[in-house]
Coordinates of C-alpha atoms and ligand atoms in Angstrom, one line a residue:
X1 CA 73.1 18.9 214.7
X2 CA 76.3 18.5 215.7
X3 CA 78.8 21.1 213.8
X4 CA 82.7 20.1 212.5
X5 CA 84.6 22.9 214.1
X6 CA 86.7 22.9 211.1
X7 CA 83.9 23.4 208.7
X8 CA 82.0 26.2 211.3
X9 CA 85.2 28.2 210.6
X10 CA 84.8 27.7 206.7
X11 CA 81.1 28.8 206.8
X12 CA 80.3 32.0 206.9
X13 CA 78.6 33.1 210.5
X14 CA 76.5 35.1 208.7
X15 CA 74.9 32.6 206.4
X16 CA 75.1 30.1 210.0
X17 CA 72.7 32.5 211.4
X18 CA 70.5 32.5 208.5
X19 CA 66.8 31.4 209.5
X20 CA 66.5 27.8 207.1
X21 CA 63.8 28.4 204.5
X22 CA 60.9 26.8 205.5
X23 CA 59.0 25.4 202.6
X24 CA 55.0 24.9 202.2
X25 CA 54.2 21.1 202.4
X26 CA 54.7 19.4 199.4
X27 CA 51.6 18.4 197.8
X28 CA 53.4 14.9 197.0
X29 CA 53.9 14.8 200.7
X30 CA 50.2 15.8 202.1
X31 CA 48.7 13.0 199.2
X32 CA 51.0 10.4 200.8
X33 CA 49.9 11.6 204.2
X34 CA 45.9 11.5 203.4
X35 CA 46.3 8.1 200.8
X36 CA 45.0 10.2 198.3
X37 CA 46.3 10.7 194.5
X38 CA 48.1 13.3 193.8
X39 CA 45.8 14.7 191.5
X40 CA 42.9 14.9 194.3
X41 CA 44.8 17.6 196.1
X42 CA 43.8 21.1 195.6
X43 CA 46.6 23.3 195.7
X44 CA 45.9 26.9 196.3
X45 CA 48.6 27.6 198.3
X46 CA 51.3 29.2 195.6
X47 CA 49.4 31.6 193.3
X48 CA 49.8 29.0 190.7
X49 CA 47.5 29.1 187.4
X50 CA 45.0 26.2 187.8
X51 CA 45.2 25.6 183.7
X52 CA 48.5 25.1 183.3
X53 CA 50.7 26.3 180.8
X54 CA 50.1 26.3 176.9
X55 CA 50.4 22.8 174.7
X56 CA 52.8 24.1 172.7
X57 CA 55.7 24.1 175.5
X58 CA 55.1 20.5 176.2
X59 CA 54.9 20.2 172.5
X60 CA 58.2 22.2 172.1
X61 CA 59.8 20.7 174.4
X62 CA 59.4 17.2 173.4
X63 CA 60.6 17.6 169.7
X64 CA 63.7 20.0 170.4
X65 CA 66.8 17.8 170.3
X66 CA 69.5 20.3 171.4
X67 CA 69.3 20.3 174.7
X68 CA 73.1 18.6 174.7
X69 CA 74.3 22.2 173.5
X70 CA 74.4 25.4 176.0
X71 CA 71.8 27.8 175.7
X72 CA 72.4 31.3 173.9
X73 CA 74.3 32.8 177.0
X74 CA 72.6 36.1 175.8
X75 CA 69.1 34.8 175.0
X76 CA 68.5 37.0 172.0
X77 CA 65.0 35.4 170.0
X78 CA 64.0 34.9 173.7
X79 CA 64.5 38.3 174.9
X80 CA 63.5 40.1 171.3
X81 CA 60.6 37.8 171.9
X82 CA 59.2 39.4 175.3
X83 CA 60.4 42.7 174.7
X84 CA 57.8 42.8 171.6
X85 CA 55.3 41.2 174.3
X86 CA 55.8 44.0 177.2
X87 CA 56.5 46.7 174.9
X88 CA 60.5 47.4 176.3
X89 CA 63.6 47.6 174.3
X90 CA 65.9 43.7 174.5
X91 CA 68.8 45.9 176.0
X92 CA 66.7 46.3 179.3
X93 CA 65.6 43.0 179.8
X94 CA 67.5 40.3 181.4
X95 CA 66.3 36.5 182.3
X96 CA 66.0 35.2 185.2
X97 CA 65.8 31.5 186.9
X98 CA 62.5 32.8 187.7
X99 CA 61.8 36.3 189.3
X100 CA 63.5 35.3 192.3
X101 CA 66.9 34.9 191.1
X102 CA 66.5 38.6 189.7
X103 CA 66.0 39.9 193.5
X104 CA 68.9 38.1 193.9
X105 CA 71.1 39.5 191.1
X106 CA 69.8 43.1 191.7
X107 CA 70.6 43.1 195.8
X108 CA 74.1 40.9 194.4
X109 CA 74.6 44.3 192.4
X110 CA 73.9 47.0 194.5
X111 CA 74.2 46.0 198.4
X112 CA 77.5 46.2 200.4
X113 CA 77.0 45.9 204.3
X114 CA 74.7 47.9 205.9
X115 CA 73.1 49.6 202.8
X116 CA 69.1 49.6 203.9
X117 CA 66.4 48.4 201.7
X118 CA 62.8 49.8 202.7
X119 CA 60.4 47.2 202.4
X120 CA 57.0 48.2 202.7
X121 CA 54.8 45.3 204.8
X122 CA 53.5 43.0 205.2
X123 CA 54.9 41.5 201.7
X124 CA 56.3 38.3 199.5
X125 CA 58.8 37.6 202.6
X126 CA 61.8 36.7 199.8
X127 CA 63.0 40.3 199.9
X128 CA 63.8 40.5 203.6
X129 CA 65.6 37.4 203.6
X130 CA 67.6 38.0 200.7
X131 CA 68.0 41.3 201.4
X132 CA 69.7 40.3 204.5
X133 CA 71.7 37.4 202.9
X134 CA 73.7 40.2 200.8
X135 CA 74.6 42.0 203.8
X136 CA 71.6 44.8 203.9
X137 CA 69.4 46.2 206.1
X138 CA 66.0 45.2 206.0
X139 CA 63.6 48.6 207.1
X140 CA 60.6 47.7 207.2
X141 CA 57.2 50.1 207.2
X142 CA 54.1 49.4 207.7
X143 CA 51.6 49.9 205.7
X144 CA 48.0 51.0 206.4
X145 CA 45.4 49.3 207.6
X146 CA 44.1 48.9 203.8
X147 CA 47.2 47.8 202.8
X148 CA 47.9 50.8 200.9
X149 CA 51.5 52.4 201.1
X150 CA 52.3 54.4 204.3
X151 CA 53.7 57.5 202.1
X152 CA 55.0 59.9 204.7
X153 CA 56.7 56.5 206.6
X154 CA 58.3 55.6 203.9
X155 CA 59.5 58.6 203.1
X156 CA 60.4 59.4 206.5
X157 CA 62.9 56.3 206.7
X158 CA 64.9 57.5 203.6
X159 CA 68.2 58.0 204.7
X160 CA 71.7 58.5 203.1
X161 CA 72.2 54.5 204.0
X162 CA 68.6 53.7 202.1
X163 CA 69.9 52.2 198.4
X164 CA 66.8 50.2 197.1
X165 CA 63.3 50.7 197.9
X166 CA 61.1 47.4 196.7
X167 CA 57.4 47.9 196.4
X168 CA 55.1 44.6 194.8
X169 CA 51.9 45.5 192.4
X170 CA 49.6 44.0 192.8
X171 CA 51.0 42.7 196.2
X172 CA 51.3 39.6 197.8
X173 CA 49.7 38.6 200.4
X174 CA 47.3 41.5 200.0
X175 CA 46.5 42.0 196.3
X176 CA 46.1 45.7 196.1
X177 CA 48.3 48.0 193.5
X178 CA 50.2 51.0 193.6
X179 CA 49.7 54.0 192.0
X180 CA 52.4 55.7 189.6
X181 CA 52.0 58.7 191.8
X182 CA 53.6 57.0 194.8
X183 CA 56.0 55.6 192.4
X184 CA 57.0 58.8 191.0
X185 CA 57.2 60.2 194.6
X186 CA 59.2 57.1 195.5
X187 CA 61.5 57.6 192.8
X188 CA 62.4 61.1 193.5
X189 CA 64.3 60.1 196.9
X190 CA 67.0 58.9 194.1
X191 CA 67.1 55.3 195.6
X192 CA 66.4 52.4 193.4
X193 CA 62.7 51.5 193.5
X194 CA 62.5 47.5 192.9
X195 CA 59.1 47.4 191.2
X196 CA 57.7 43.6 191.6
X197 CA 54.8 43.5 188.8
X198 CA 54.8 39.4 189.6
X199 CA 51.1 39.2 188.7
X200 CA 51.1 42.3 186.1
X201 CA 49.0 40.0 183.7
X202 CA 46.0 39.4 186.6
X203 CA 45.6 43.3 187.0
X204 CA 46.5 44.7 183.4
X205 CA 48.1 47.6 185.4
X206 CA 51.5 48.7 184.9
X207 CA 54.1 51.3 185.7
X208 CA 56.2 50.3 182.8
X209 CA 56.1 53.8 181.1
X210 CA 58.2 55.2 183.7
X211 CA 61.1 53.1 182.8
X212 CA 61.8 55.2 179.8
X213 CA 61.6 58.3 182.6
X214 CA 63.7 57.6 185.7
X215 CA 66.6 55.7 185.4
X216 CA 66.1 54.3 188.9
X217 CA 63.3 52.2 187.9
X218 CA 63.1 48.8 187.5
X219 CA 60.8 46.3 187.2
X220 CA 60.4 42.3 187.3
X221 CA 58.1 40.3 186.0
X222 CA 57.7 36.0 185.7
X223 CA 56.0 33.8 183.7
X224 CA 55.4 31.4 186.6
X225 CA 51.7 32.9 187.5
X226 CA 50.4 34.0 184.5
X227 CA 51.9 31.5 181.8
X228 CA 51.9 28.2 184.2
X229 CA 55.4 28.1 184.1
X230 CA 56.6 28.0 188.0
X231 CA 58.0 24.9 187.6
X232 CA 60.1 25.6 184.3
X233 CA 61.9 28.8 186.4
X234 CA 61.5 31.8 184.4
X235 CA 61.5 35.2 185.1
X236 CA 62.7 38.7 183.7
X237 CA 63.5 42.1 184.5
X238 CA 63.4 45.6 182.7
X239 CA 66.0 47.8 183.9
X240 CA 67.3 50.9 183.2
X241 CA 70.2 50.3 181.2
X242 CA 73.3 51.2 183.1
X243 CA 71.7 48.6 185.7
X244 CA 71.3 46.2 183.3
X245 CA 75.2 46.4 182.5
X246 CA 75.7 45.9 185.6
X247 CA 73.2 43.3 186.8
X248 CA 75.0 41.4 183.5
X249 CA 78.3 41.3 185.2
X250 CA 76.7 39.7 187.9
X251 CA 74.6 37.1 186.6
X252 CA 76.2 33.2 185.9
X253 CA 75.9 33.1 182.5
X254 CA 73.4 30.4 181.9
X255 CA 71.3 31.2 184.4
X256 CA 68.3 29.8 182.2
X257 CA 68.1 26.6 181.4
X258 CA 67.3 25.9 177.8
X259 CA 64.1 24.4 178.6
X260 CA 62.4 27.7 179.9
X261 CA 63.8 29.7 177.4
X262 CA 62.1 27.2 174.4
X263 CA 58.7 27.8 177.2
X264 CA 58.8 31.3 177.2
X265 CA 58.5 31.4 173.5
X266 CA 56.3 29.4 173.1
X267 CA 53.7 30.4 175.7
X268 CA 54.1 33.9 173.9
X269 CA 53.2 31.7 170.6
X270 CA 49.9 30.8 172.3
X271 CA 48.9 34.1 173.6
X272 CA 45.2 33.1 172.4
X273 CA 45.1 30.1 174.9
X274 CA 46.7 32.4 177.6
X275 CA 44.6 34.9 177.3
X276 CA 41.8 32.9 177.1
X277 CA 43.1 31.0 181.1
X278 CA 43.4 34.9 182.4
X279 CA 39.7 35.6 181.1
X280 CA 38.9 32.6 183.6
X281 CA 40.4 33.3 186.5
X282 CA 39.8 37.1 186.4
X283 CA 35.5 35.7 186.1
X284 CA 36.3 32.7 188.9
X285 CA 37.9 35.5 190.8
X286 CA 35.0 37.8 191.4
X287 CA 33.1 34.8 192.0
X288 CA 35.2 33.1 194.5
X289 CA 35.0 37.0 196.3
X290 CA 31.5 36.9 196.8
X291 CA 31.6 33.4 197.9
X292 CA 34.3 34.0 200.4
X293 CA 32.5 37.0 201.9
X294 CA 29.3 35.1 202.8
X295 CA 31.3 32.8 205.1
X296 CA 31.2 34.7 208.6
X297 CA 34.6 33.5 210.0
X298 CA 36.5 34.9 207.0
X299 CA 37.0 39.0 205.5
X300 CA 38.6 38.7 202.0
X301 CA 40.1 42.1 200.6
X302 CA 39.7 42.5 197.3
X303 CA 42.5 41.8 195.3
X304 CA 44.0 42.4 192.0
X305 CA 45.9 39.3 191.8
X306 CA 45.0 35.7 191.6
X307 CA 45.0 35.2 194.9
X308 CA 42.9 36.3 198.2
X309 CA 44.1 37.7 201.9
X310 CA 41.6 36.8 204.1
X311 CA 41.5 37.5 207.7
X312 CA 40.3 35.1 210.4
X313 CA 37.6 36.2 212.6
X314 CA 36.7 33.5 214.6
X315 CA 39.0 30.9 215.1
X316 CA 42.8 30.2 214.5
X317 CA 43.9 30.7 210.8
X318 CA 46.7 28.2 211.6
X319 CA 43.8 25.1 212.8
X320 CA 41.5 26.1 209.7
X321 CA 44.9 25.6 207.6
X322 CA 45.3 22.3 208.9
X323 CA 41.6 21.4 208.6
X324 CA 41.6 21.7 205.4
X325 CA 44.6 20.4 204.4
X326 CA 42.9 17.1 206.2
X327 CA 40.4 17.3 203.3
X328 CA 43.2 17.7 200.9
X329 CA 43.0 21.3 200.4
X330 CA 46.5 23.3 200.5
X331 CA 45.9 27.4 201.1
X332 CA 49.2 29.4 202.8
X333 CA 48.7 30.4 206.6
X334 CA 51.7 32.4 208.1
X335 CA 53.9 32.8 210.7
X336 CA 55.1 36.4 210.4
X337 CA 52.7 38.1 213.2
X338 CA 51.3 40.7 210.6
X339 CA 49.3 37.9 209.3
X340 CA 49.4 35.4 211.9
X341 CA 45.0 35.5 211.9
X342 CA 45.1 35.4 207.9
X343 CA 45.3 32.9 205.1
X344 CA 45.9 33.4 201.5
X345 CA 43.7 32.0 199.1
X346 CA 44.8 31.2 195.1
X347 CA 41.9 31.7 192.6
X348 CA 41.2 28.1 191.2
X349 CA 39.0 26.5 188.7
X350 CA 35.3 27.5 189.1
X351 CA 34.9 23.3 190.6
X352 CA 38.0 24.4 193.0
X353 CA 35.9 27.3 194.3
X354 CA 32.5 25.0 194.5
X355 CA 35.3 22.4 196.6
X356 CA 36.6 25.0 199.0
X357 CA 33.4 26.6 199.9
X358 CA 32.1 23.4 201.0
X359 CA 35.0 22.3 203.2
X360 CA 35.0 26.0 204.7
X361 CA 31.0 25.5 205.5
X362 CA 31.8 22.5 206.6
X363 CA 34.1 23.2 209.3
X364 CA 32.3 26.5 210.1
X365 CA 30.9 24.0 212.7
X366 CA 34.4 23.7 214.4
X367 CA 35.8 27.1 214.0
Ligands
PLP401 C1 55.6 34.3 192.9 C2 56.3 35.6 193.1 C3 57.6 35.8 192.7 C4 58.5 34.7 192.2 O1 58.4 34.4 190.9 P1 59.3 33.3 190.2 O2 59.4 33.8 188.8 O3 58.5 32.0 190.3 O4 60.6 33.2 190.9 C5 58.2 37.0 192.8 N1 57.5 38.0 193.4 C6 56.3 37.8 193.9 C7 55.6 39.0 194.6 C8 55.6 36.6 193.8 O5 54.4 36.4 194.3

């Protein structure tokens, strides 16, 4: 790319050195590619919810006629709404443009250059990136060879720099949770622990409670795995409230469009249906588990999300990705070198499952 000298000097050189975000193919793109319909691929690629999201946000959405006026900038009925729904007061929650924009607003918050953020890995890979983006350090530990967290190394890499500490249960990739005892011990280094309960609603397990102990705790959530939202953008946090004051100075004021907020409520409206979708994948899940585990290139680890790590034992992961994109399956492979031999695998419809399995038997032959 050739670069203007005069707009190089405008940009900042630390935003030119940024890595460009390199998005998962488009399933728009791989159906063009294979002359498929679009409705023939099978995306299990994003930890999406195969169902979809409740008839009464389409419904909403097509018969309110406001959407020429703002949004409430402070989201009130929303907000009272999910506060009833995760048991939290409305003064510690705040939207978000999904849970993303969140990580954003909280590092925006609290990160001036060179502040360190311990990031246990490997993890969702938004948190280095944006971490460094805001002018932080990106520590990262390891974590065992379960997956659980490395306690003493993360403890050990606490230093007087160290200002957030950002742990995901159940995590992505690997789908295991933490336990409020590492939390807790977490907590008492006095950084802020960043608690990313994404897929809270696929494990039923929480450390909520301690909000109303530590005031360094806070938590996000979304309603883009769980409710089928991904594509409507919306997320929240539950902070503790001095945060939230200032996490609310931060935030552009309509950060949520009209549209989710109108979604939210009414997915919470249907809680029956959504509950009912959960129930489904949580069965399809332990099914797709023993399924996966009986085909000898691949060793799943159990997971409390809706979604599978599995590691590649014969083979590439990176050729089996493309192999089964060919037959119009999409499932993440990686290029961070933790998880270069694995692929993550989203918990589908039981006929998604039946789909898969073939294709992987079928190209067991070429593995
Ligand atoms: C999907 C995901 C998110 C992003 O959620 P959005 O609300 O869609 O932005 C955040 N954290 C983790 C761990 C995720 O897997």
């Amino acid at each position: 790319m050739s670069v203007p000298p005069t707009l190089r000097r405008i940009v900042r050189a630390s935003v030119e050195q940024l890595n460009a975000y390199h998005p998962v193919e488009a399933p728009e793109e791989l159906a063009a590619r294979l002359g498929m319909p679009i409705d023939a691929i099978l995306k299990l690629d994003s930890n999406e919810n195969p169902y979809g999201c409740s008839f009464r946000v389409q419904e909403a959405l097509a018969t309110f006629d406001r959407f020429h006026h703002y949004p409430d900038a402070q989201a009130r009925s929303t907000r009272e709404r999910i506060a009833a729904y995760a048991g939290t007061s409305v003064e510690r929650l705040i939207l978000g443009n999904g849970a993303d924009e969140l990580i954003d607003l909280v590092f925006l918050a609290t990160l001036d250059a060179g502040d360190e953020v311990i990031i246990p890995v490997p993890t969702f890979g938004v948190y280095r990136a944006r971490a460094e983006l805001f002018g932080g350090e990106a520590v990262e530990v390891s974590r065992l060879p379960d997956f659980d967290l490395d306690m003493d190394a993360l403890l050990a890499a606490v230093t007087e720099r160290t200002k957030l500490i950002v742990i995901t249960s159940p995590n992505n990739p690997t789908g295991n949770l933490v336990t409020n005892q590492q939390i807790v011990r977490l907590l008492q280094t006095g950084a802020l622990v960043l608690l990313d309960e994404a897929y809270f609603e696929m494990s039923g397990k929480t450390s909520l409670p301690l909000v109303g102990e530590f005031d360094n705790l806070a938590i996000l959530r979304t309603f883009s795995k769980w409710a089928g939202l991904a594509g409507l953008r919306m997320g929240y946090g539950i902070f503790p409230h001095y945060l939230a004051a200032q996490v609310w100075k931060v935030k552009p004021p309509f950060n949520v469009s009209q549209a989710g907020l109108i979604a939210a409520e009414a997915s919470l409206d249907d809680s029956e249906y959504l509950h009912g979708t959960l129930n489904r994948i949580r069965a399809e899940r332990s099914r797709l588990l023993r399924k996966l585990k009986r085909i000898e290139y691949l060793t799943p680890y159990p997971s409390h999300g809706n979604f599978f790590l599995c590691r590649v034992t014969r083979g590439d992961a990176h050729d089996i990705h493309l192999r089964l994109a060919d037959r119009g399956i999409m499932v993440r492979a990686y290029g961070d070198p933790l998880l270069r031999d694995c692929l993550r695998i989203t918990v589908g419809k039981p006929e998604d499952t039946d789909r898969l399995i073939g294709a992987l038997q079928t190209i067991a032959a070429h593995v």
